[in-house]
């Protein structure tokens, strides 16, 4: 309906309504009234558009340009130390910055481990999700520096400091990462443990379980498995009572020998507290399946070593090259978490029990 016509109707109603009153209460219809009504209509238009966005209405994409493939593979990157010098399990601060810039330039955007496992992938259309993980919880992952004014600031060369800085400079590179910690004093600096754990969670990042003593699970008993997992969870809950630790990274990539014992990696009980891990991460050597793929198993997620030392051709940069040149197929988002979009033929690999529409092109 024409906007001016709407305004005339409103004005007519005002005249009728005011005509029933005494002339002393009569309301003058002026250009100011018109401007006020015009503003009201514009505000309503804005609200309507916002409501459409909230209802999940998304703009259609050009499939021939975006070329989404949500049956493709996702890299779960595995870091340990961020320090000098570069080594097999150590990435220098400058190299870590280079990693983030390379991922950004090649169209990768971080998602949380939880969103990966649940298939709640909101990555912008045409971009590729990636998961960032850090093991062991060393001080160089989250270090604090005392200033000359007796105040604390985040070490700009620690993993958290670098992530914060990169996200600030590139807001479209989400601040998503999971830190798998051990017991004792996570991230060092005992007086700051509570602050650090709260900071990670408050800024949208996650804390995962790497067992209390970094145990090798190969010959562990049921009681030992449950104690190692449950004790670490209890430590976190001493600082964050309402936080649920529900992801586990296997130390050394080790697993109990029997299937019965491996079930305690997923769920168990310690000191009256139960736990359930929705994701179990291995050490691994390659990208892992899409969460929509029929071979996806959240208890066997493989990871890619985010380094260039002693990776034997299966490090992050090796896989970036392979995924880019067709040796393996990367997950490319369609931008719609309520729909799975794949090229024709790939729909055969999508799990059948998903309550999501599958679209092919």
PDB file of C-alpha atoms in Angstrom, residues 60-69 124-127 332-335 341 361:
ATOM      1  CA  UNK A  60      19.000 -16.844  -1.189  1.00  0.00           C
ATOM      2  CA  UNK A  61      22.518 -17.591  -2.387  1.00  0.00           C
ATOM      3  CA  UNK A  62      23.861 -18.202  -5.870  1.00  0.00           C
ATOM      4  CA  UNK A  63      24.781 -21.879  -5.617  1.00  0.00           C
ATOM      5  CA  UNK A  64      26.911 -21.724  -8.749  1.00  0.00           C
ATOM      6  CA  UNK A  65      29.094 -19.089  -7.103  1.00  0.00           C
ATOM      7  CA  UNK A  66      29.083 -20.188  -3.448  1.00  0.00           C
ATOM      8  CA  UNK A  67      29.267 -23.923  -4.267  1.00  0.00           C
ATOM      9  CA  UNK A  68      28.443 -25.193  -0.761  1.00  0.00           C
ATOM     10  CA  UNK A  69      29.218 -28.772   0.193  1.00  0.00           C
ATOM     11  CA  UNK A 124      28.704 -17.530   6.504  1.00  0.00           C
ATOM     12  CA  UNK A 125      27.820 -18.934   3.089  1.00  0.00           C
ATOM     13  CA  UNK A 126      30.873 -19.831   1.024  1.00  0.00           C
ATOM     14  CA  UNK A 127      33.209 -20.041   4.008  1.00  0.00           C
ATOM     15  CA  UNK A 332      31.749 -25.293   2.561  1.00  0.00           C
ATOM     16  CA  UNK A 333      28.805 -23.678   4.363  1.00  0.00           C
ATOM     17  CA  UNK A 334      25.523 -22.633   2.788  1.00  0.00           C
ATOM     18  CA  UNK A 335      24.989 -20.109   5.598  1.00  0.00           C
ATOM     19  CA  UNK A 341      23.240 -28.194   0.937  1.00  0.00           C
ATOM     20  CA  UNK A 361      22.203 -28.639  -6.891  1.00  0.00           C
TER      21      UNK A 361
END
